[in-house]
Amino acid sequence: MNYLEFYKNSIENPESFWLSQAKQLDWYKLPKNCLSKDTNDYYQWFEDGELNLSYLSIDKHINDGYGNDNAIIYDSPVTNTKRAITYNELKEEVSRLAGGLKNLGIEKGDTVIIYMPMIPQALFAMLACARIGAIHSVVFGGFAPHELAIRIDDCKPKAIITATCGIEIKRIIPYKPFVDEAIKQASHKPNQVVIFDRGIDVERTQKTYDIDYQELISNSKPANPVPVKATHPSYILYTSGTTGKPKGIIRDTGGYATALKFSMKYIYGVDEGDVFWAASDVGWVVGHSYIVYGPLLNRNTTILFEGKPIKTPDASTFWRVISEHQVKVMFTAPTAIRAIKKEDHDGDFINKYDLSCLKYQFLAGERCDVATLTWTKNHLKVPVIDHWWQTESGWPMLANMVGVELQDVKPGSAGMPVCGYDIVILDEHGEEVSAGVEGYVAVKLPLPPGTLMNLWGNPERFKAGYLKRFPGYYFSGDGGYKDEDGYVFITGRVDDIINVAGHRLSTAEMEEVVASHKDVAECAVFGIHCEIKGQKPLGLIVLKSQDADNEATITSEVIQDVRHEIGAVASFKEVLVVKRLPKTRSGKILRKLLRQMADDLSFNVPSTIDDADIITEIQTVYKSNQIGIHKD
Ligand code: COA
Ligand code: AMP
């Protein structure tokens, strides 16, 4: 198939293009209306269709005779466990849990928070919610109780599903006490907390809202899937915005199922029955779309990996999993490859495994540097595909659509627009720029199916954040450029969001925490280069009183505060005390300049700077603390 023709058709005839893709699913009621507007005057797909994600991900395949095929392979080097779960077994687990949730009074349209490690029960919980039309909101385990509390207050869950603990490289994460603490901090109080006991001895206090997961399912009857409207929210997924408050991205059901099914075939090039592995976490959008719903909708076997690319037990883990479970297509973040490369530079571990099953290696989540791409290609000897997307889009916007036609890979580019995404590069006035010129990456409306519907409880922020800046376009928040051949290069965020190990974090949120320390007069937090994690946050603080003896105590308290309020995932480990911060005459802190200096990039001192002498002061502080790209 010809990519350009296929793509052009999706842009010129979106309704017929996506209706024919929607027909690949088994709807209770096939939609007649493709594209319409909702009450917020925003686009929606397949308004009058009805379907169920849990049915399509499980029951449909059993009805088609594939009940004994593996739906999930759980591979957990941190617990030394491997478990294959067939579609029949998945149905038993999910429908019983769904029945249990119904017994707790959870109904269609209710919200449920899932705060769990990478264990099969996390997937059962998501699919059980989808089965009864409850809207799940998965919160990544690396977030602290305070972040969980913010999400509890925003989406007001009737119940929380959690586990006794998670297992990290160096420690056990006590999930249940985190949930208790979050409920204490939140104004909204969920009725129940369902706890899956992992059988590991961890701290736990019995609360009146506690329900044991095993007891719940052993006393429940299996629940059947309920039809929901295509526009029914399947989940809310919180992501960092440019303020301290995260944004609750709402995903629909019908458009999402259509887009994911389409993407498995045409972007990732997998056929039904193949083994697919996204090495991410269910707390991120990658986990939602490509550990759970995408592969299961497409009747693939999905790998659920509870471990890290290194140290669980070593840098060979990824290659063992691919070879042992016959993975055809794998997806990870460049950070994971950089971590592996650091430990196994010559790829000796790779050579120990038969990886002939692997056809494509996909990378996303952050900018992929050319060295990482090249190393991966040279060692795996398969096409390595960088592709670009966001929590908001739910599935790739730029890629090499290998299931349509494998294009040449241009290192540094995240590929060409995916079907349905009319991607343009705009200047600050909203005019399209010429090839090679950097600008704002935007997508012409309407977006294709599967993309965000709105922000939970905040339609004004949705419009202000994404639609207002360039009328008629969705603004991604990323900068980039297109080359003469139409390949797009993403250069990075144009706002306060940073990507640390492929994890999206808000520096504005970190700054709020740092600024609230009693001894901090003012501060700036921004992302600087990190050899492994791509970026890492750096904090500069000005103290209220210049008391050199207390500097070490204050900086360590500030670091602890961020870890306590946001979570370990913020990787906030460096804070420097400075006398002053560079500002414009109107008082705006020059964060970009601070970042450029830290990364040893060339920079121009803006003519609006209040006092240019500060530059030398900051440079001295950076030098004496070895800040810069040569330090890692
Ligand atoms: N629950 C609780 N804590 C978590 C967590 C989770 N699910 N995930 C991470 N953390 C903690 C880590 O234990 C670490 O804590 P520490 O400061 O006490 O060491 C902290 O958050 C930072 O975690 P991480 O960024 O993962 O760093 P790391 O040093 O533990 O591991 C890598 C480094 C490179 C191995 C790891 O970052 C990695 O695998 N990156 C790939 C990321 C990825 O796949 N992203 C997917 C997005 S698409
Ligand atoms: P998230 O919403 O967590 O998936 O993060 C989305 C952001 O990650 C995007 O807005 C980009 O800034 C960045 N990102 C994701 N994939 C890529 C990629 N392939 N290249 C460059 N940046 C990327």
XYZ file of C-alpha atoms and ligand atoms in Angstrom:
703
model
C 0.000 0.000 0.000
C 1.156 3.520 -0.684
C 1.512 5.612 2.486
C 0.934 8.986 0.826
C -2.280 7.907 -0.899
C -3.594 6.242 2.232
C -2.728 9.277 4.358
C -4.245 11.723 1.856
C -7.477 9.791 1.820
C -7.698 9.987 5.641
C -7.349 13.778 5.518
C -9.608 14.420 2.534
C -12.360 11.962 3.472
C -12.118 11.591 7.239
C -15.662 10.365 7.818
C -15.648 7.536 5.299
C -12.047 6.650 6.171
C -12.770 6.248 9.891
C -16.151 4.639 9.418
C -14.538 1.876 7.434
C -12.011 1.440 10.282
C -14.788 1.482 12.889
C -16.362 -1.430 11.021
C -13.356 -3.559 12.001
C -14.867 -3.661 15.501
C -17.829 -5.638 16.753
C -20.244 -2.875 17.855
C -23.544 -3.474 19.644
C -24.798 -0.627 17.497
C -22.759 0.424 14.499
C -22.595 4.234 14.286
C -24.300 6.075 11.465
C -23.063 9.525 12.508
C -19.319 9.803 12.138
C -18.375 13.309 13.114
C -20.539 15.727 15.075
C -20.176 18.423 17.735
C -20.744 17.996 21.464
C -22.348 20.466 23.868
C -18.987 22.259 24.182
C -18.942 22.813 20.430
C -16.031 20.404 20.055
C -15.786 17.439 17.709
C -16.889 13.949 18.696
C -16.773 10.675 16.808
C -19.427 7.997 16.249
C -21.962 9.656 18.558
C -24.751 7.112 18.020
C -22.604 3.954 18.162
C -22.590 1.562 21.124
C -19.881 -0.856 22.181
C -17.890 -2.145 25.159
C -14.092 -2.127 25.443
C -13.941 -5.128 27.768
C -16.146 -7.175 25.460
C -14.004 -6.261 22.456
C -10.765 -6.980 24.335
C -11.838 -10.355 25.744
C -15.242 -11.926 24.979
C -15.113 -11.232 21.262
C -11.944 -13.321 20.899
C -13.381 -16.153 22.971
C -16.520 -16.132 20.799
C -14.244 -16.342 17.760
C -12.575 -19.477 19.174
C -9.355 -18.031 20.637
C -10.158 -18.498 24.340
C -7.092 -20.653 24.953
C -4.666 -18.187 23.371
C -2.537 -16.111 25.703
C -3.928 -12.649 26.322
C -1.275 -11.564 28.836
C 2.177 -12.792 29.745
C 3.165 -11.391 33.108
C 6.940 -11.409 33.443
C 8.211 -10.062 36.739
C 11.943 -10.300 37.359
C 11.464 -8.414 40.628
C 9.363 -11.255 42.076
C 10.772 -14.024 39.911
C 7.315 -14.766 38.530
C 6.066 -15.644 35.064
C 2.393 -16.239 34.401
C 0.541 -16.693 31.131
C -3.126 -15.704 31.197
C -5.406 -16.952 28.428
C -8.386 -15.016 27.123
C -10.654 -17.505 28.969
C -8.807 -16.879 32.236
C -8.842 -13.153 31.634
C -12.611 -13.247 31.230
C -12.990 -15.133 34.501
C -10.803 -12.631 36.401
C -12.261 -9.504 34.840
C -15.917 -10.487 34.964
C -15.654 -11.562 38.608
C -13.977 -8.327 39.595
C -16.584 -6.414 37.588
C -19.275 -8.305 39.534
C -17.487 -7.397 42.767
C -17.399 -3.721 41.822
C -21.116 -3.859 41.074
C -21.677 -5.347 44.536
C -19.905 -2.302 45.944
C -22.477 -0.117 44.234
C -20.301 1.009 41.351
C -22.365 1.785 38.295
C -21.987 2.997 34.741
C -20.529 6.526 34.782
C -18.990 6.253 38.275
C -15.274 6.957 38.608
C -12.738 4.545 40.115
C -9.061 5.303 40.809
C -6.570 2.520 40.195
C -3.231 2.959 41.987
C -1.322 -0.232 41.376
C 2.045 -1.654 40.430
C 2.617 -3.583 37.208
C 0.704 -6.720 38.155
C -2.101 -8.513 36.256
C -4.679 -7.216 38.753
C -4.040 -3.674 37.468
C -5.168 -4.779 34.008
C -8.087 -6.755 35.447
C -9.163 -3.616 37.305
C -9.073 -1.434 34.188
C -10.976 -3.972 32.114
C -13.486 -4.629 34.939
C -14.299 -0.917 35.062
C -14.698 -0.801 31.283
C -16.952 -3.892 31.483
C -19.539 -2.132 33.642
C -19.094 1.328 32.117
C -17.231 2.758 35.125
C -14.617 5.387 34.245
C -11.180 4.484 35.533
C -8.371 6.827 36.378
C -5.051 5.084 36.788
C -2.507 6.973 38.875
C 1.176 6.124 38.364
C 2.708 4.482 41.433
C 5.683 6.848 41.490
C 3.439 9.753 42.519
C 3.288 10.698 46.194
C 0.085 10.691 48.316
C -0.357 14.428 47.781
C -0.578 13.954 43.992
C -3.003 11.085 44.515
C -5.080 13.341 46.777
C -5.267 16.007 44.048
C -6.617 13.385 41.633
C -9.079 12.041 44.219
C -10.491 15.516 44.697
C -10.670 16.148 40.973
C -12.365 12.962 39.753
C -14.143 12.017 43.002
C -13.884 8.219 42.770
C -16.467 6.007 44.464
C -13.695 3.479 45.088
C -9.916 3.071 44.819
C -8.327 -0.191 43.759
C -4.782 -0.709 45.002
C -2.269 -3.325 46.125
C -0.338 -3.733 49.312
C 2.919 -2.763 47.638
C 5.030 -2.205 44.567
C 8.609 -3.321 44.072
C 11.303 -0.944 42.865
C 15.005 -1.625 42.272
C 16.069 -0.520 45.724
C 12.933 -0.727 47.828
C 9.374 -1.838 48.433
C 6.796 0.909 47.821
C 4.000 0.748 50.413
C 0.996 1.590 48.203
C -1.709 1.028 50.823
C -0.326 3.541 53.380
C 0.069 6.027 50.495
C -3.619 5.590 49.680
C -4.574 6.059 53.352
C -2.495 9.234 53.503
C -4.007 10.545 50.252
C -7.550 9.928 51.517
C -6.650 11.766 54.708
C -5.440 14.762 52.685
C -8.326 14.774 50.180
C -11.674 16.464 50.782
C -13.518 13.813 48.806
C -13.691 10.446 50.577
C -14.137 7.316 48.456
C -16.501 4.686 49.891
C -14.148 1.733 49.549
C -10.522 0.826 48.965
C -10.098 -2.586 47.353
C -6.666 -4.005 48.240
C -4.881 -6.775 46.404
C -2.596 -8.473 48.910
C 0.694 -9.397 47.214
C 1.698 -11.660 50.077
C 4.731 -9.522 50.873
C 5.116 -8.400 54.451
C 4.563 -4.624 54.407
C 3.216 -2.015 56.759
C -0.582 -1.854 56.701
C -3.252 -0.313 58.898
C -6.791 -1.642 58.754
C -9.335 1.026 57.806
C -13.127 0.879 57.741
C -13.131 1.395 53.967
C -10.806 -1.590 53.299
C -12.085 -4.441 51.131
C -9.926 -7.453 50.354
C -9.623 -8.031 46.596
C -9.706 -11.840 46.846
C -12.715 -11.817 49.145
C -14.503 -9.417 46.848
C -14.101 -11.630 43.815
C -14.762 -14.903 45.609
C -18.136 -13.558 46.755
C -19.169 -12.105 43.419
C -20.960 -13.334 40.331
C -19.349 -12.666 36.942
C -20.712 -9.498 35.321
C -21.472 -9.215 31.623
C -20.251 -6.265 29.560
C -22.715 -3.397 29.268
C -23.104 -1.444 26.027
C -21.923 2.162 26.362
C -22.166 5.017 23.912
C -19.140 5.669 21.732
C -18.796 9.031 23.460
C -18.932 7.535 26.955
C -15.626 8.320 28.750
C -13.564 5.180 29.095
C -11.005 6.814 31.342
C -9.514 9.959 32.779
C -5.742 10.138 32.725
C -4.026 12.977 34.527
C -1.028 14.584 32.925
C 1.207 17.515 33.758
C 0.173 20.929 32.606
C 1.808 24.297 32.911
C 0.277 24.976 36.321
C 0.554 23.003 39.547
C -2.771 21.301 38.873
C -2.640 18.268 36.572
C -5.078 17.995 33.689
C -7.568 15.137 33.526
C -7.555 14.018 29.903
C -10.882 12.389 28.998
C -10.860 9.575 26.478
C -13.993 8.388 24.703
C -14.772 4.745 23.946
C -15.727 4.306 20.280
C -13.154 6.598 18.707
C -10.448 5.176 20.972
C -11.222 1.547 20.111
C -11.291 2.391 16.400
C -7.976 4.266 16.519
C -6.174 1.637 18.580
C -7.283 -1.247 16.400
C -6.197 0.751 13.350
C -2.834 1.601 14.901
C -1.922 -1.988 15.757
C -2.165 -2.977 12.135
C -1.064 0.093 10.255
C 1.428 1.771 12.607
C 2.950 -1.138 14.502
C 2.518 -3.749 11.770
C 1.253 -6.516 14.060
C -1.258 -9.165 13.062
C -3.819 -10.760 15.337
C -2.161 -13.447 17.449
C 1.284 -11.759 17.482
C 3.119 -10.939 20.695
C 3.447 -7.199 21.390
C 5.399 -5.549 24.169
C 5.232 -1.965 25.362
C 7.763 -1.641 28.179
C 6.031 1.156 30.026
C 3.674 1.354 32.989
C -0.119 1.286 33.106
C 0.073 4.649 34.859
C 1.043 6.334 31.584
C -0.837 6.688 28.330
C 1.510 4.181 26.659
C 0.366 1.628 29.194
C -3.324 2.350 28.600
C -3.076 2.214 24.837
C -0.338 -0.335 24.210
C -0.085 -2.590 27.246
C -3.834 -2.940 27.697
C -6.377 -1.847 25.130
C -4.533 -1.787 21.788
C -3.018 -5.288 21.890
C -6.075 -6.873 23.502
C -8.487 -5.276 21.015
C -6.269 -6.677 18.288
C -6.148 -10.172 19.851
C -2.428 -9.944 20.504
C -0.572 -11.348 23.482
C 0.545 -8.378 25.552
C 3.610 -8.543 27.786
C 3.172 -7.146 31.267
C 6.693 -6.535 32.519
C 7.327 -5.662 36.149
C 10.950 -4.602 36.138
C 13.423 -2.127 34.719
C 15.709 -2.284 31.702
C 18.703 -2.611 34.016
C 19.355 -4.058 37.458
C 16.439 -6.486 37.306
C 18.753 -8.309 37.306
C 20.923 -6.725 34.583
C 20.955 -5.087 31.151
C 20.003 -8.354 29.416
C 16.405 -8.399 30.710
C 14.780 -6.817 27.654
C 16.475 -9.219 25.271
C 15.570 -12.235 27.399
C 11.901 -11.199 27.427
C 11.825 -10.632 23.656
C 13.442 -13.969 22.929
C 11.608 -16.026 25.539
C 8.131 -14.760 24.692
C 8.701 -14.348 20.946
C 7.938 -10.636 20.856
C 7.344 -9.381 17.317
C 7.162 -5.660 18.009
C 8.525 -3.821 21.000
C 8.052 -0.285 22.238
C 10.131 1.508 24.857
C 11.527 4.937 25.716
C 14.984 6.070 24.533
C 15.932 6.416 28.229
C 15.654 2.665 28.671
C 18.022 2.098 25.738
C 20.482 4.692 27.056
C 20.473 2.953 30.446
C 21.145 -0.418 28.767
C 23.817 1.060 26.505
C 25.655 2.482 29.498
C 25.860 -0.977 31.133
C 26.420 -3.035 27.974
C 28.053 -0.714 25.511
C 29.094 -3.381 23.012
C 25.742 -5.157 23.131
C 27.259 -8.403 24.447
C 23.999 -9.315 26.142
C 22.089 -8.785 22.913
C 24.312 -11.281 21.119
C 23.464 -13.969 23.670
C 19.804 -14.123 22.629
C 18.035 -15.240 19.491
C 16.048 -12.138 18.602
C 14.977 -13.299 15.169
C 11.309 -12.971 16.265
C 11.667 -9.172 16.544
C 10.546 -7.235 13.494
C 10.420 -3.617 14.676
C 11.663 -1.636 17.646
C 9.570 1.475 18.368
C 10.739 4.351 20.573
C 8.761 7.277 22.017
C 8.017 9.343 25.074
C 10.850 11.830 24.655
C 13.179 13.083 21.939
C 15.330 10.299 20.597
C 18.951 11.329 20.086
C 20.679 10.030 16.992
C 23.323 8.098 18.972
C 20.650 6.066 20.768
C 18.759 5.364 17.556
C 21.905 4.283 15.749
C 23.145 2.067 18.593
C 19.776 0.316 18.785
C 19.620 -0.236 15.030
C 23.177 -1.540 14.825
C 22.681 -4.018 17.636
C 19.124 -5.197 17.058
C 19.431 -5.154 13.269
C 15.760 -4.274 12.761
C 14.151 -0.972 11.789
C 14.128 1.349 14.803
C 11.162 3.687 14.605
C 10.933 6.896 16.588
C 7.347 8.100 16.842
C 5.660 11.026 18.540
C 2.504 11.356 20.557
C 1.072 12.575 23.835
C -1.318 11.645 26.606
C -3.750 13.964 24.842
C -3.623 12.181 21.486
C -3.809 8.687 23.006
C -2.051 7.149 19.999
C 0.727 8.208 17.617
C 0.530 11.434 15.624
C 3.863 11.051 13.833
C 5.369 7.703 12.925
C 6.668 5.507 10.193
C 3.496 3.562 9.398
C 5.276 0.264 8.864
C 1.994 -1.637 8.422
C 1.238 0.547 5.407
C 4.657 1.069 3.880
C 8.033 1.158 5.601
C 9.580 4.553 4.827
C 13.250 5.444 5.102
C 14.170 6.253 8.679
C 15.643 9.737 9.106
C 17.537 9.881 12.407
C 16.303 12.747 14.567
C 12.848 12.776 12.984
C 9.757 11.205 14.560
C 8.550 10.391 11.050
C 5.628 11.517 8.936
C 2.060 12.360 9.970
C -0.100 9.389 10.870
C -3.456 9.017 9.093
C -5.984 11.522 10.399
C -3.413 14.028 11.684
C -2.958 17.082 9.487
C 0.218 18.326 11.141
C 1.430 21.839 10.495
C 4.234 24.008 11.797
C 3.010 27.502 12.642
C 4.736 30.735 13.504
C 3.568 32.877 16.416
C 0.895 34.505 14.227
C -0.561 31.142 13.223
C 0.922 31.186 9.708
C 2.447 28.030 8.323
C 6.245 28.266 8.073
C 8.403 26.946 5.241
C 10.279 23.663 5.301
C 13.245 23.702 7.648
C 11.918 26.576 9.746
C 11.179 25.831 13.383
C 7.785 26.722 14.824
C 4.881 25.453 16.909
C 3.599 21.967 16.134
C -0.171 22.038 15.670
C -2.790 19.743 14.172
C -5.639 20.968 12.011
C -9.080 20.222 13.463
C -10.887 17.917 13.588
C -8.494 15.499 15.223
C -9.002 11.858 14.276
C -10.858 9.411 16.557
C -9.253 8.378 19.866
C -7.860 11.773 20.843
C -8.863 13.727 23.939
C -12.538 14.722 24.296
C -12.076 17.376 26.934
C -10.540 17.942 30.377
C -12.398 16.466 33.313
C -14.494 19.172 34.941
C -12.613 21.934 33.143
C -13.788 22.645 29.579
C -12.464 26.215 29.814
C -8.938 24.992 30.450
C -9.307 22.558 27.553
C -10.164 25.358 25.162
C -7.650 27.805 26.600
C -4.819 25.281 26.676
C -5.227 23.595 23.319
C -7.608 25.412 20.971
C -7.326 29.139 21.622
C -3.739 29.855 20.638
C -4.223 28.882 16.986
C -7.931 28.954 16.056
C -8.885 25.909 13.962
C -5.929 23.896 15.273
C -5.008 21.748 18.243
C -1.777 23.088 19.743
C 0.515 20.311 20.973
C 2.821 22.372 23.191
C 5.825 21.074 21.236
C 8.150 22.916 18.895
C 9.517 21.414 15.705
C 10.057 21.667 11.976
C 9.307 19.785 8.769
C 11.934 19.016 6.169
C 11.493 19.154 2.371
C 10.268 15.541 2.313
C 7.601 16.119 4.953
C 9.462 14.428 7.818
C 8.797 16.162 11.122
C 11.475 16.826 13.724
C 10.249 17.520 17.268
C 12.645 19.853 19.054
C 11.022 19.931 22.503
C 8.336 21.543 24.613
C 7.752 25.258 24.361
C 6.313 25.419 27.891
C 7.238 24.452 31.463
C 6.883 20.737 30.875
C 9.929 18.486 30.961
C 10.438 14.843 30.118
C 12.471 12.947 32.684
C 13.080 9.313 31.696
C 10.070 9.595 29.384
C 7.949 10.777 32.322
C 6.134 14.043 31.739
C 6.540 16.447 34.643
C 5.721 20.066 35.306
C 8.538 22.317 36.494
C 5.894 24.888 37.472
C 4.508 22.333 39.908
C 7.976 21.665 41.358
C 8.562 25.392 41.618
C 5.372 25.792 43.653
C 6.638 23.236 46.167
C 10.128 24.781 46.351
C 8.713 28.301 46.724
C 6.626 27.209 49.691
C 9.715 26.375 51.787
C 9.846 28.882 54.620
C 13.434 29.982 53.915
C 13.115 30.376 50.141
C 12.613 33.927 48.909
C 12.367 33.026 45.224
C 13.287 30.168 42.948
C 13.372 28.726 39.451
C 13.035 25.080 38.475
C 13.801 24.042 34.904
C 14.924 21.003 32.929
C 18.564 20.449 32.032
C 20.234 17.782 29.943
C 20.759 14.341 31.504
C 22.762 11.737 29.672
C 20.492 8.844 30.722
C 17.088 10.375 31.473
C 17.136 12.939 28.638
C 16.259 15.720 31.023
C 16.348 16.250 34.777
C 15.098 19.118 36.919
C 17.455 21.668 38.462
C 16.334 24.117 41.130
C 17.933 27.488 41.861
C 16.920 29.117 45.115
C 17.454 32.539 46.621
C 17.263 32.446 50.395
C 15.388 34.905 52.569
C 18.454 35.381 54.733
C 21.996 34.745 53.544
C 22.924 32.187 56.158
C 25.648 30.024 54.611
C 25.597 27.551 57.523
C 22.045 26.559 56.759
C 22.377 26.182 52.997
C 22.957 22.421 53.010
C 20.024 21.819 55.352
C 17.699 23.996 53.317
C 18.620 22.436 49.977
C 18.122 18.938 51.333
C 14.768 19.951 52.846
C 13.676 21.407 49.519
C 14.608 18.151 47.756
C 12.687 16.162 50.350
C 9.660 18.451 50.000
C 9.424 17.798 46.244
C 9.831 14.054 46.761
C 7.184 14.162 49.479
C 4.682 16.313 47.585
C 5.124 15.130 44.006
C 6.935 11.819 44.334
C 10.193 10.031 43.666
C 9.372 10.042 39.947
C 10.189 13.770 39.804
C 13.892 12.839 40.163
C 14.419 16.223 41.790
C 17.898 15.841 43.248
C 19.803 19.051 42.516
C 19.296 22.446 44.118
C 21.751 25.331 44.111
C 21.694 28.433 46.242
C 22.246 31.658 44.281
C 22.219 35.269 45.402
C 19.891 36.508 42.669
C 18.020 35.196 39.639
C 18.295 36.796 36.194
C 15.081 38.607 35.317
C 13.670 40.909 32.715
C 12.986 44.479 33.766
C 9.340 43.513 34.171
C 10.376 40.853 36.694
C 10.069 37.653 34.609
C 12.679 35.036 35.529
C 14.798 34.095 32.498
C 14.497 30.316 32.823
C 15.427 29.612 29.225
C 18.687 31.479 29.681
C 19.406 29.575 32.906
C 18.801 26.292 31.103
C 20.963 27.221 28.108
C 23.805 28.168 30.406
C 23.503 24.911 32.357
C 23.548 22.878 29.150
C 26.603 24.753 27.821
C 24.563 25.948 24.853
C 25.154 29.240 23.141
C 22.838 31.934 24.441
C 21.941 35.542 23.873
C 21.515 37.750 26.870
C 18.152 39.460 26.269
C 18.297 43.227 25.977
C 15.470 43.383 28.527
C 17.620 41.834 31.269
C 17.504 43.698 34.530
C 21.159 43.240 35.509
C 23.614 41.452 33.197
C 26.154 40.879 35.993
C 23.972 38.072 37.330
C 25.020 35.947 34.343
C 28.607 35.756 35.591
C 27.423 34.989 39.116
C 25.279 32.091 37.907
C 28.058 30.775 35.685
C 30.384 30.681 38.682
C 27.824 28.744 40.730
C 27.275 26.268 37.868
C 31.003 25.766 37.461
C 31.712 25.184 41.108
C 28.853 22.661 41.263
C 29.879 20.992 38.005
C 26.531 21.682 36.361
C 26.650 21.135 32.648
C 26.455 18.412 30.115
C 29.883 17.058 31.014
C 28.912 16.143 34.528
C 26.705 12.978 34.245
N 6.348 3.316 41.910
C 7.075 3.904 42.869
N 8.232 4.555 42.662
C 8.668 4.599 41.404
C 7.974 4.019 40.331
C 6.757 3.357 40.629
N 6.021 2.786 39.686
N 8.655 4.237 39.196
C 9.756 4.917 39.531
N 9.762 5.141 40.862
C 10.807 5.805 41.638
C 12.124 5.075 41.488
O 12.269 4.054 42.466
C 13.141 6.180 41.709
O 13.255 6.402 43.095
P 14.682 6.763 43.792
O 14.844 8.237 43.556
O 14.450 6.435 45.218
O 15.719 5.939 43.146
C 12.450 7.408 41.135
O 11.042 7.095 41.095
C 12.884 7.751 39.733
O 12.569 6.632 38.905
P 13.158 6.394 37.459
O 13.084 7.675 36.690
O 12.480 5.234 36.851
O 14.692 6.159 37.713
P 15.492 4.871 38.141
O 16.835 5.391 38.528
O 14.760 4.024 39.127
O 15.638 4.031 36.794
C 15.804 3.874 34.398
C 16.322 4.554 35.670
C 16.462 4.485 33.203
C 16.093 2.405 34.471
C 14.292 4.111 34.323
O 14.059 5.484 34.375
C 13.602 3.543 33.102
O 13.350 2.382 32.990
N 13.237 4.413 32.183
C 12.410 4.077 31.071
C 11.175 4.841 31.318
C 10.001 4.388 30.543
O 9.883 3.285 30.081
N 9.104 5.310 30.428
C 7.892 5.027 29.748
C 7.265 6.251 29.318
S 6.631 5.894 27.731
P 3.227 12.271 27.442
O 1.965 13.025 27.427
O 3.679 11.877 28.801
O 3.187 11.093 26.499
O 4.357 13.244 26.915
C 4.190 13.846 25.659
C 5.369 14.700 25.336
O 6.541 13.885 25.251
C 5.261 15.347 23.988
O 4.512 16.544 24.030
C 6.708 15.566 23.627
O 7.201 16.722 24.233
C 7.397 14.359 24.219
N 7.570 13.302 23.229
C 6.881 12.150 23.124
N 7.351 11.401 22.114
C 8.354 12.102 21.546
C 9.234 11.871 20.427
N 9.184 10.757 19.737
N 10.115 12.839 20.127
C 10.185 13.986 20.837
N 9.398 14.250 21.899
C 8.491 13.321 22.254
